CSV table of C-alpha atoms in Angstrom, one decimal:
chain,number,residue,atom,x,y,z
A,1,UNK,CA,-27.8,-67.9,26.5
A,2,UNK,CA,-29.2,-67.1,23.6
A,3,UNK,CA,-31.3,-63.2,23.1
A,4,UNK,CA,-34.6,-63.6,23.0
A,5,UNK,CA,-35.3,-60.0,21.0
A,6,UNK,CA,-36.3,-60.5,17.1
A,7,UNK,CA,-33.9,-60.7,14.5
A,8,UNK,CA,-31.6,-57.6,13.6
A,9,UNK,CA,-32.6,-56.3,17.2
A,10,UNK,CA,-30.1,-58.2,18.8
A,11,UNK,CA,-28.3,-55.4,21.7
A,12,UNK,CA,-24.9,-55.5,22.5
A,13,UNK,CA,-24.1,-55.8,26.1
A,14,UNK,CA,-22.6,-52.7,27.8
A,15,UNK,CA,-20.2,-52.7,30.7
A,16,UNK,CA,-22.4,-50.2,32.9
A,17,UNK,CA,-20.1,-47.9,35.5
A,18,UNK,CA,-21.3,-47.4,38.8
A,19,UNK,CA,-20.2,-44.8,41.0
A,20,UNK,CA,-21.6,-45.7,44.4
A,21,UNK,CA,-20.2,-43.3,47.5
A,22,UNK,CA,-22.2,-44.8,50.3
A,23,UNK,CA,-18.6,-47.1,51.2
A,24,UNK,CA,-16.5,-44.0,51.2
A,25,UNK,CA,-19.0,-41.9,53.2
A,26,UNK,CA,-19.3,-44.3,56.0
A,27,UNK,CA,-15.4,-44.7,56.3
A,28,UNK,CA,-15.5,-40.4,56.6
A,29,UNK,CA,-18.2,-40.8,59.1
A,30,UNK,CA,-16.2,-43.7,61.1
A,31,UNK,CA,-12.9,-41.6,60.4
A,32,UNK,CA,-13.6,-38.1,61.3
A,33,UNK,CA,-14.4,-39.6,65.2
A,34,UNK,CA,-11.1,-39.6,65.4
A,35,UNK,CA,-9.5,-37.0,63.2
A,36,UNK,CA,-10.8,-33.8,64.2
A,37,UNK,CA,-9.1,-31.8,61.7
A,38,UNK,CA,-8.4,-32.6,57.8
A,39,UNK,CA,-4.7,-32.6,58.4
A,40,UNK,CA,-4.9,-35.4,60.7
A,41,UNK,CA,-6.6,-37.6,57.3
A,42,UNK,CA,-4.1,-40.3,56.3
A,43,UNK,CA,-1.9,-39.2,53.0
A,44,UNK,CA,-3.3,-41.0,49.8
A,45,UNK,CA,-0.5,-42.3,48.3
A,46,UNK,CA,-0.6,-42.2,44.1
A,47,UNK,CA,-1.3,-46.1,43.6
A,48,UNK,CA,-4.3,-47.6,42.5
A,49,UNK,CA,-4.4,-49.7,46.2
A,50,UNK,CA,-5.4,-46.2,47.4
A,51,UNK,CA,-8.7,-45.9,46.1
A,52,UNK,CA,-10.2,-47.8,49.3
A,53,UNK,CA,-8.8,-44.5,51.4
A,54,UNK,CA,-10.6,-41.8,48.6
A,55,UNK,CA,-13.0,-40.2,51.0
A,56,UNK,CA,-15.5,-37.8,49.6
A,57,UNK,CA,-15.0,-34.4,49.0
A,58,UNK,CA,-16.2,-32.9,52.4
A,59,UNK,CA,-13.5,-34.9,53.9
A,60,UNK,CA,-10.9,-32.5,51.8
A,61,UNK,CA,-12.0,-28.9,52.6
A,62,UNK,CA,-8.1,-27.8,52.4
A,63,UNK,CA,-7.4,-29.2,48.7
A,64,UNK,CA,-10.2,-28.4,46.4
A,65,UNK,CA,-7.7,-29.8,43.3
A,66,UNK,CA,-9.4,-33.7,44.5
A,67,UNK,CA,-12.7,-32.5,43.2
A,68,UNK,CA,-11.4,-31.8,40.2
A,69,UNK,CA,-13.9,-34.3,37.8
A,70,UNK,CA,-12.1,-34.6,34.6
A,71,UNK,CA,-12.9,-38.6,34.4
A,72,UNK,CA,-15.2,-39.5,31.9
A,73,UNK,CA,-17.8,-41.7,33.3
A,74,UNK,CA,-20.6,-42.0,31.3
A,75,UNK,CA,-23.0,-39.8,28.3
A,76,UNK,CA,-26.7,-40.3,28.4
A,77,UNK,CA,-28.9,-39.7,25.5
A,78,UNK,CA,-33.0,-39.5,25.1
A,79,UNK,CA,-34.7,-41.6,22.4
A,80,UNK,CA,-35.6,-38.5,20.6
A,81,UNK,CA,-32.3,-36.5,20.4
A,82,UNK,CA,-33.0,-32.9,21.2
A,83,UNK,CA,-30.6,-30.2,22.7
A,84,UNK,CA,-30.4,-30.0,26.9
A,85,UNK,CA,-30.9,-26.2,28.4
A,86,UNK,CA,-30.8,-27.4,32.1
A,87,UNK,CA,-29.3,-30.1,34.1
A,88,UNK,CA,-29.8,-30.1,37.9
A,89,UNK,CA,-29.4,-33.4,40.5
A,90,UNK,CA,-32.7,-34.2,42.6
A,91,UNK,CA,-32.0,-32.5,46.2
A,92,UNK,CA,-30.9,-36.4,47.9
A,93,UNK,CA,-28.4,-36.8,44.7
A,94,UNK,CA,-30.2,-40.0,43.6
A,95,UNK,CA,-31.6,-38.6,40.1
A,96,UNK,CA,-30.8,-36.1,37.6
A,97,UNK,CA,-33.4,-34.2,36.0
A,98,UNK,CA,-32.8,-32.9,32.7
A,99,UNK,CA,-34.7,-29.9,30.5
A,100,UNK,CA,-34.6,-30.5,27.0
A,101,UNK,CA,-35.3,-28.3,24.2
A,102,UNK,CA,-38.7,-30.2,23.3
A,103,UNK,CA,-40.2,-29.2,26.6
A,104,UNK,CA,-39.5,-33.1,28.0
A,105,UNK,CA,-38.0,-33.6,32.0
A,106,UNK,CA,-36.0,-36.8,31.7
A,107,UNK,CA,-34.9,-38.2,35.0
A,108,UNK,CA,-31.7,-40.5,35.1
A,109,UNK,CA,-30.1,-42.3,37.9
A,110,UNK,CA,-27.3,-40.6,39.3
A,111,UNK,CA,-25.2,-43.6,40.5
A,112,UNK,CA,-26.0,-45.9,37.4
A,113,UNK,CA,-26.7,-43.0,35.0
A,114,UNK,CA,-29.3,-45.1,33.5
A,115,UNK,CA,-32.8,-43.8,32.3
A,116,UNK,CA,-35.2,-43.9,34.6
A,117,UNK,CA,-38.5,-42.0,33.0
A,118,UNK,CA,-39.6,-38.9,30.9
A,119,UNK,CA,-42.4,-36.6,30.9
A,120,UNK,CA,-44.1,-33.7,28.3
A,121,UNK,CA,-43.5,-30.9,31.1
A,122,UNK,CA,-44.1,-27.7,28.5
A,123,UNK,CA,-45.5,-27.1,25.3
A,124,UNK,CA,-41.8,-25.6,23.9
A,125,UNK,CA,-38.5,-25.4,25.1
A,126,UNK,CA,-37.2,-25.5,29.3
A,127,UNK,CA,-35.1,-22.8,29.2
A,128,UNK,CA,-34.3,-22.9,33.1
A,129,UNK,CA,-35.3,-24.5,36.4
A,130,UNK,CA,-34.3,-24.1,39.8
A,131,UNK,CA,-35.3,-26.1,43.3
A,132,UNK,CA,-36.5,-24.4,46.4
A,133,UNK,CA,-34.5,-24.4,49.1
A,134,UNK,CA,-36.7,-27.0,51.3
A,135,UNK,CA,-36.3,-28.9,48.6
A,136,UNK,CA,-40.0,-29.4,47.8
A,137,UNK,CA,-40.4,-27.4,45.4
A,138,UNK,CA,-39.4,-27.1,41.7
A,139,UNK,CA,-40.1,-24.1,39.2
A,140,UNK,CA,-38.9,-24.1,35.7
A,141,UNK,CA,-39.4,-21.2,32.6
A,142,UNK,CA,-40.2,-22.2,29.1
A,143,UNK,CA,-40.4,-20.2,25.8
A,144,UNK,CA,-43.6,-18.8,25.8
A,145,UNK,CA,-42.6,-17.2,29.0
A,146,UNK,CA,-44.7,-19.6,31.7
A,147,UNK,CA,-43.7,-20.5,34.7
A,148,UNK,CA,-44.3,-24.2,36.3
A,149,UNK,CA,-44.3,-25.1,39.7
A,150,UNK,CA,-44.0,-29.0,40.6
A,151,UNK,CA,-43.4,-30.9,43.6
A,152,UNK,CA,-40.7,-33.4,44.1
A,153,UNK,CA,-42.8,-36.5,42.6
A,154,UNK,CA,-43.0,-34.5,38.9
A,155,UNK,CA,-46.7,-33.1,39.7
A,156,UNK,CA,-47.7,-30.4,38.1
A,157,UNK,CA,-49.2,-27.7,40.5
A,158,UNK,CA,-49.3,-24.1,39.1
A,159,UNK,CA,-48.4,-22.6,35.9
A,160,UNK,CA,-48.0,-18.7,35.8
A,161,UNK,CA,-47.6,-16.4,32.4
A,162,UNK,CA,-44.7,-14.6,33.7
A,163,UNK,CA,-42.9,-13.0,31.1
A,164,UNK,CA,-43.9,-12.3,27.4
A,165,UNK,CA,-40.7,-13.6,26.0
A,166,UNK,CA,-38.6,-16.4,27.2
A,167,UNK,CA,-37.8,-16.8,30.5
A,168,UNK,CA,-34.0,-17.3,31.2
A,169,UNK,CA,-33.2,-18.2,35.0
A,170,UNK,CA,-35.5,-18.6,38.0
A,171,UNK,CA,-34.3,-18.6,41.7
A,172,UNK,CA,-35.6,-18.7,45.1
A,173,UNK,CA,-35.2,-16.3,47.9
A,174,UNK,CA,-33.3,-17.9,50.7
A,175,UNK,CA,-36.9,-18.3,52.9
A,176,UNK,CA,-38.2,-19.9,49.6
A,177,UNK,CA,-41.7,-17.2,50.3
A,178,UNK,CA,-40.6,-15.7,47.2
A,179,UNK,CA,-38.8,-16.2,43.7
A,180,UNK,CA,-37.3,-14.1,41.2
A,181,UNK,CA,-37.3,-14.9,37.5
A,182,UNK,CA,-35.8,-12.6,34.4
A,183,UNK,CA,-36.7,-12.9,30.5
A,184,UNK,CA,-35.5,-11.7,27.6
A,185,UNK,CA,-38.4,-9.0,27.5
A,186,UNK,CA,-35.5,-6.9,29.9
A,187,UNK,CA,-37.3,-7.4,32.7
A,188,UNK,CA,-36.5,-8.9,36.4
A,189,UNK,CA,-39.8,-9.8,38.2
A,190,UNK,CA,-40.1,-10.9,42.0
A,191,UNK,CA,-42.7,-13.1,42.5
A,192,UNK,CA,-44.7,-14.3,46.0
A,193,UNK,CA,-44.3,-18.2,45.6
A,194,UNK,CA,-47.6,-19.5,47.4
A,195,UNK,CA,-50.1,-16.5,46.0
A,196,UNK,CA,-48.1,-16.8,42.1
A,197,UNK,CA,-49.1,-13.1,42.2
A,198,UNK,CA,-45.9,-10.4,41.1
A,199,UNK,CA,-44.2,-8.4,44.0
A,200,UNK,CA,-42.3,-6.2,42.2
A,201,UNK,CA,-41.2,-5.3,38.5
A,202,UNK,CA,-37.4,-4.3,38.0
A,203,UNK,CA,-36.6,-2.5,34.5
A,204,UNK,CA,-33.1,-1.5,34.4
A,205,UNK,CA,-31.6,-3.7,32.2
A,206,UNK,CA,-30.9,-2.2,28.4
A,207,UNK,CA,-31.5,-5.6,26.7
A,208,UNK,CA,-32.2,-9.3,27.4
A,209,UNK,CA,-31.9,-10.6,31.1
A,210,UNK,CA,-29.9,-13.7,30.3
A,211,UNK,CA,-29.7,-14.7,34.0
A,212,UNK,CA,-30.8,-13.9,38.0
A,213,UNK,CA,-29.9,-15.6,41.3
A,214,UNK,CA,-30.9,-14.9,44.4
A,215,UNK,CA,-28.2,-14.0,47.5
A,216,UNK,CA,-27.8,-17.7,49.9
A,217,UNK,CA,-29.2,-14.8,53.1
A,218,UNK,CA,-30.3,-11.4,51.5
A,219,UNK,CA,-33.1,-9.4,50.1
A,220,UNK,CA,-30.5,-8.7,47.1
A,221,UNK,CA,-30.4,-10.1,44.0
A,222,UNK,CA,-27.6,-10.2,40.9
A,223,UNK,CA,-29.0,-10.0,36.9
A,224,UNK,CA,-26.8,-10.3,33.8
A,225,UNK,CA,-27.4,-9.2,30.7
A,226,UNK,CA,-27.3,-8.0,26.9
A,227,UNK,CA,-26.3,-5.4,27.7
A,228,UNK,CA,-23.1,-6.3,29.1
A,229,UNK,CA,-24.2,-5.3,32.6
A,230,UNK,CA,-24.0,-7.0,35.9
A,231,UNK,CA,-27.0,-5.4,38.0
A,232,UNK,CA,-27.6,-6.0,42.1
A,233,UNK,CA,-31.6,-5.2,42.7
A,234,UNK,CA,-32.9,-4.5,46.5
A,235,UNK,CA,-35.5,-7.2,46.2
A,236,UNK,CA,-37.8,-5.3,48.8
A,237,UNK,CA,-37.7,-2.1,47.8
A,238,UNK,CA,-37.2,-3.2,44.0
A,239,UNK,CA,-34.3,-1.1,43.2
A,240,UNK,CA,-31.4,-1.0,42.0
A,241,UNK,CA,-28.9,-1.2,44.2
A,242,UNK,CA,-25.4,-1.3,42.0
A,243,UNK,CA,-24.2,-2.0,38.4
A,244,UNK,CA,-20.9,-4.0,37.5
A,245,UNK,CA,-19.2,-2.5,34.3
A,246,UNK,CA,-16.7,-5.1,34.3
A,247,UNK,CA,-17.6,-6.6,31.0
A,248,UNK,CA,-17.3,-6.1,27.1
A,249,UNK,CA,-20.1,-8.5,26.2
A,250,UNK,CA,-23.1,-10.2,27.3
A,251,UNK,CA,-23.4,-11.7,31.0
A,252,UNK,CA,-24.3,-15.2,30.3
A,253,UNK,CA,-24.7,-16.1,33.4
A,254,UNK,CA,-24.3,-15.0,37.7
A,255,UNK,CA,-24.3,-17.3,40.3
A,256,UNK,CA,-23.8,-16.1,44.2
A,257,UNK,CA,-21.4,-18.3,46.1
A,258,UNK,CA,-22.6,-19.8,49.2
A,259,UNK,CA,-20.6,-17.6,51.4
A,260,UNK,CA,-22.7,-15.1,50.1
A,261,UNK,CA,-20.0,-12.6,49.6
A,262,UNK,CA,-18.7,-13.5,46.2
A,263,UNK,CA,-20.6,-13.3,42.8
A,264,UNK,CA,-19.2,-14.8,39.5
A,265,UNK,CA,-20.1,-13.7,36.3
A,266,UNK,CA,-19.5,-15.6,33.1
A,267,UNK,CA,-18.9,-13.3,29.4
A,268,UNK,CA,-19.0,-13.9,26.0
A,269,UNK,CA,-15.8,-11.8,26.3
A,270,UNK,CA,-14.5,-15.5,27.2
A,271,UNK,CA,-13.9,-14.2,30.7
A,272,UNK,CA,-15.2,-15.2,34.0
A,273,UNK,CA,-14.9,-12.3,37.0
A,274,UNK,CA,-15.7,-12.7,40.3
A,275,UNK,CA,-16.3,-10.2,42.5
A,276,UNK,CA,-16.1,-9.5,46.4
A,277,UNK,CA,-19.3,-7.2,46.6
A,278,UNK,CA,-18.8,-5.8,50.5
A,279,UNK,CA,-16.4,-4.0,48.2
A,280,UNK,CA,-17.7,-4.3,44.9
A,281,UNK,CA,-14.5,-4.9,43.4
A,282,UNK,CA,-13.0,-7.6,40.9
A,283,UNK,CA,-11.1,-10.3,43.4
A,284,UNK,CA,-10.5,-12.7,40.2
A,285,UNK,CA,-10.3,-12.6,36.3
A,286,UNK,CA,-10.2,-16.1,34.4
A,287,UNK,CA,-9.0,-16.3,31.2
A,288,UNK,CA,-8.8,-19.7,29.5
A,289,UNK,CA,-12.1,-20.7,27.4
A,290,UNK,CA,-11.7,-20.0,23.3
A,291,UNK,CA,-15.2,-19.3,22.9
A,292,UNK,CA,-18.3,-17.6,25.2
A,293,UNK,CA,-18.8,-19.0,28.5
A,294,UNK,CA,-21.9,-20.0,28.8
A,295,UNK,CA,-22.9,-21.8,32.1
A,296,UNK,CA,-20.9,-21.7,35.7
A,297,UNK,CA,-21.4,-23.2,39.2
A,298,UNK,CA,-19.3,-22.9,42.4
A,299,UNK,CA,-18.7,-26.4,44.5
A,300,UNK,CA,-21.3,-27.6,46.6
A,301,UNK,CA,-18.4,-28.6,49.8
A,302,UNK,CA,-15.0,-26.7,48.6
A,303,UNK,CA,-15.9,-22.9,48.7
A,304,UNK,CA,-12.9,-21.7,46.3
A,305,UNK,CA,-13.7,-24.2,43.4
A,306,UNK,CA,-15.8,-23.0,39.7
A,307,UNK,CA,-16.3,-24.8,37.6
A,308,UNK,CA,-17.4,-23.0,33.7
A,309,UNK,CA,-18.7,-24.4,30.4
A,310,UNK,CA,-17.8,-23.0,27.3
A,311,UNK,CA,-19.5,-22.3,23.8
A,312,UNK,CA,-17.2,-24.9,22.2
A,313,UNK,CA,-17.9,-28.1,24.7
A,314,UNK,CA,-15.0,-27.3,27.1
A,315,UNK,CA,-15.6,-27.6,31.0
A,316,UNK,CA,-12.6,-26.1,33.0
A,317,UNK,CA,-12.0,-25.7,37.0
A,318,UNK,CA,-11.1,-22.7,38.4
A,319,UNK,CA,-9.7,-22.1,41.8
A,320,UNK,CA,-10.7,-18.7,43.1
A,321,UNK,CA,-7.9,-16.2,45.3
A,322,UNK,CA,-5.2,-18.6,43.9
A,323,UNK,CA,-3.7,-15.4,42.2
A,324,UNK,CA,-3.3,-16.5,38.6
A,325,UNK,CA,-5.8,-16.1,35.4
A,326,UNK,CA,-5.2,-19.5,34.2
A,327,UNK,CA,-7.4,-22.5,34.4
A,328,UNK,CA,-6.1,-25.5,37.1
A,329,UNK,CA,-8.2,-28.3,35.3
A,330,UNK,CA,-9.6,-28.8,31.8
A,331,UNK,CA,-11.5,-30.6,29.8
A,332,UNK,CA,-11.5,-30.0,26.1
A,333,UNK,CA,-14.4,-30.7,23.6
A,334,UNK,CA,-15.7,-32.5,26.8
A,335,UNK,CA,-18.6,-32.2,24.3
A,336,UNK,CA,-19.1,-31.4,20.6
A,337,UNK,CA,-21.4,-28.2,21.4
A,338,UNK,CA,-21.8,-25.3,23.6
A,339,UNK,CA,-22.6,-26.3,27.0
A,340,UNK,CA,-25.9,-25.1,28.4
A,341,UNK,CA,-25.7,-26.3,32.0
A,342,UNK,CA,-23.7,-28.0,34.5
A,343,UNK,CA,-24.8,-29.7,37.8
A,344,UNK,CA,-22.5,-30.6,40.5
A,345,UNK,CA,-23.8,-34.0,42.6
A,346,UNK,CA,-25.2,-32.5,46.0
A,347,UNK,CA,-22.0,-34.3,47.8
A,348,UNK,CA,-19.8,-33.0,45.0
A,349,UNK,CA,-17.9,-36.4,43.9
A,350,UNK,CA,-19.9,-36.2,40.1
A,351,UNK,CA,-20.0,-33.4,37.7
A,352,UNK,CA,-23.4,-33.3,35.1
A,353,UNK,CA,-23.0,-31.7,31.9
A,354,UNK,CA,-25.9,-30.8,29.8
A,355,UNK,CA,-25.6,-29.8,26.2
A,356,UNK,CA,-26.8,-28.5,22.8
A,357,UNK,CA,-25.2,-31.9,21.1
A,358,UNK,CA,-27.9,-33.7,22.9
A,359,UNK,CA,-26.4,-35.7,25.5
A,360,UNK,CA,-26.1,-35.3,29.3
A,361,UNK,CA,-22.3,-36.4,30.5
A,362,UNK,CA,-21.4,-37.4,34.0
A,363,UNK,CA,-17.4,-36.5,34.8
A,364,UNK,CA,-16.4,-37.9,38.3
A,365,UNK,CA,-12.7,-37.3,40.0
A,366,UNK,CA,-9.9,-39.0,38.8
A,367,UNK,CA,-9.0,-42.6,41.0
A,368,UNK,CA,-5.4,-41.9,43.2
A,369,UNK,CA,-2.8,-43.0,41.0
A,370,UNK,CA,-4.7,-42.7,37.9
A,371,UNK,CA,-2.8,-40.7,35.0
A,372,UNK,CA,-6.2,-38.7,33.9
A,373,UNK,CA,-5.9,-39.0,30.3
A,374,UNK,CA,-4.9,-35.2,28.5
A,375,UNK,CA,-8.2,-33.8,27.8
A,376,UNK,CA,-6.5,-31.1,27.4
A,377,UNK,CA,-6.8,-32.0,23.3
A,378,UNK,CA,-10.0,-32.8,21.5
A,379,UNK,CA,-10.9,-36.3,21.2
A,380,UNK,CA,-14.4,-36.0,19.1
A,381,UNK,CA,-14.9,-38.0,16.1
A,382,UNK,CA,-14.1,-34.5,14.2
A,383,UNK,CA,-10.8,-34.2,16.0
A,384,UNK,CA,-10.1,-38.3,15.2
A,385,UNK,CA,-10.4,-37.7,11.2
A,386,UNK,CA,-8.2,-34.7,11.2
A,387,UNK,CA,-5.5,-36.6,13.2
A,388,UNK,CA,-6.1,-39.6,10.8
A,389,UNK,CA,-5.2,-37.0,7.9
A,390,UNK,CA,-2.5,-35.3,9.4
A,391,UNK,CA,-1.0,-39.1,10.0
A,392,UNK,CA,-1.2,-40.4,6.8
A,393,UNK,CA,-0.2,-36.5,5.0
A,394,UNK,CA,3.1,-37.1,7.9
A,395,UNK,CA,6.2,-38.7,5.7
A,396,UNK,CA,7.5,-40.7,8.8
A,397,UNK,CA,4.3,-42.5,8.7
A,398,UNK,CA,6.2,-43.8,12.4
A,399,UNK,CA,4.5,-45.2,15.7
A,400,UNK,CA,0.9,-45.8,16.5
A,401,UNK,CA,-1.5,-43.3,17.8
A,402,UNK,CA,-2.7,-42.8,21.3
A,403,UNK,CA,-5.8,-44.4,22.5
A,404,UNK,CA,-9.0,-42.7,21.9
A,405,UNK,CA,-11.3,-41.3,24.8
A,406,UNK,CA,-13.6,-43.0,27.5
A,407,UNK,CA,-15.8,-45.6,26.2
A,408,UNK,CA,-19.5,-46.1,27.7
């Protein structure tokens, strides 16, 4: 039929990918009756036939290398194009919220990955947000150093001057009573959630706090900084308990893993550590990203599996106690700027990537059988002319190029 929009309005139709799980996940649930360890799961075999028998990642707990999401899927950008700090997935995986740098929360569908609606939630830029634990609660830090708390329908309840300077990461303690939040005025704070009133004040730091998290079951909590310092605070007493000299640079970023014994830290050394801290020693060193690492999250169902975004648009997976330094997975220029944040889908099937050349990406796992296509070189517009020059400067002149990347 014909389009009924004006003249010179006319849209082109897009072929829209889903990536529905609920077929998958009721096959595990009807499967794991009868296999009652992940050995017993039938072998996928490499042939596109196969992708009927792709269970979600919980079903794989012995091979984290099927989670690794290196598939393009799909990029989503606002109206008004404006760098995004924070990406995170609603608690029940069905939207993902997005923190932009014009103070806007933009909620996208996380199976269709189409826009769903946007709201003026500061005055200047989200720097950071974090859910409560019961999932009921959201907090997120701006510029100006204010706080916001909001419940799960986007209402605004509460907003707290924290910090005098912007606030860079917020978490909750694991009973959700409390929440922690750092700033780049050097400061850690620990606040009590339902009275918004300051517990304790930890100074220790020699420069801007650039991150904070909370431990998944302790009264601890790990800050990275300026100052190239990793710091663990006693969040009752409010002191500090140990400090990490393991880097040359600023700590971007710290995130506990779930099994609350390891704590990754990601450098603008272009290193990621993790460390064991019943020890407090350094258990794994990653080398691999070309520029500072800038975000990092652990795998919501495979224990062992980072992922890290870099400075320069990359995304690589990282498989900790493996023994080497090297990355398994990669995507290069994933995106044409540094990489503020990256959210894993709650069941761990879709990686979110948020960044500073204002789009959000969604990368899912590659189908069995599928070659994944090398995104191992860039693929970017910029990386298209330079090949284009290189071709026609080549005397052979020879052969066609490759395909370019995913399409929408």
């Amino acid at each position: 039929g014909r389009s009924m929009e004006m003249p010179g309005m006319s849209r082109k139709p897009v072929q829209r990918r889903t990536v529905d799980y609920t077929a998958t996940t009721v096959r595990h649930l009807e499967m794991r009756v009868y296999q009652k360890h992940p050995w017993d799961n039938e072998m996928l075999q490499p042939t596109s036939g196969a992708m009927l028998d792709f269970l979600p990642p919980v079903a794989y707990p012995h091979v984290p290398a099927t989670s690794f999401a290196t598939k393009f899927v799909h990029v989503s950008t606002n109206k008004i194009r404006t760098g995004v700090n924070q990406v995170l997935f609603m608690p029940d995986g069905r939207r993902l919220l997005t923190c932009s740098q014009n103070g806007e929360f933009t909620l996208w569908n996380g199976m269709s990955f189409n826009f769903e609606t946007i709201l003026q939630a500061h005055n200047c830029a989200i720097r950071t947000a974090a859910w409560s634990h019961n999932e009921n609660w959201l907090l997120s830090g701006d510029d100006a150093g204010i706080i916001k708390y909001w419940q799960t329908n986007l209402n605004n309840l509460k907003a707290v001057n924290a910090h005098s300077e912007p606030v860079r990461g917020v978490a909750f303690a694991p009973t959700d009573l409390k929440f922690c939040s750092c700033s780049d005025d050097t400061t850690v704070k620990v606040w009590d959630f339902a009275r918004a009133q300051l517990v304790s004040l930890l100074s220790g730091h020699g420069g801007d706090v650039k991150s904070v998290d909370w431990h998944p079951h302790k009264a601890m909590l790990a800050s990275g900084g300026k100052d190239s310092l990793i710091k663990l605070w006693d969040a009752k007493s409010g002191s500090a308990v140990a400090t990490l000299h393991a880097h040359k640079n600023q700590v971007s970023c710290v995130k506990w893993n779930a099994n609350g014994n390891w704590l990754v830290s990601g450098c603008r050394d272009q290193t990621l550590k993790v460390f064991d801290i019943r020890t407090l020693r350094e258990l794994s060193n990653f080398r691999g990203h070309a520029r500072d690492v800038t975000t990092v999250t652990w795998h919501p169902q495979h224990e062992s599996l980072l992922t890290s975004g870099g400075f320069d648009g990359s995304i690589l997976y990282w498989v900790v106690g493996d023994g080497g330094e090297e990355p398994q997975a990669e995507v290069r220029g994933g995106h044409e700027a540094a990489i503020w944040s990256l959210a894993w889908h709650p069941a761990g099937h879709i990686l979110c990537s948020g960044s500073n050349d204002n789009t959000t990406k969604f990368w899912c796992r590659n189908r069995p059988g599928e070659v994944p296509r090398d995104t191992s070189v860039r693929t970017g517009p910029a990386a298209m002319a330079e090949a284009a020059v290189a071709a026609a400067m080549s005397s052979g002149g020879g052969g066609g190029g490759s395909g370019g990347g995913g399409g929408e």
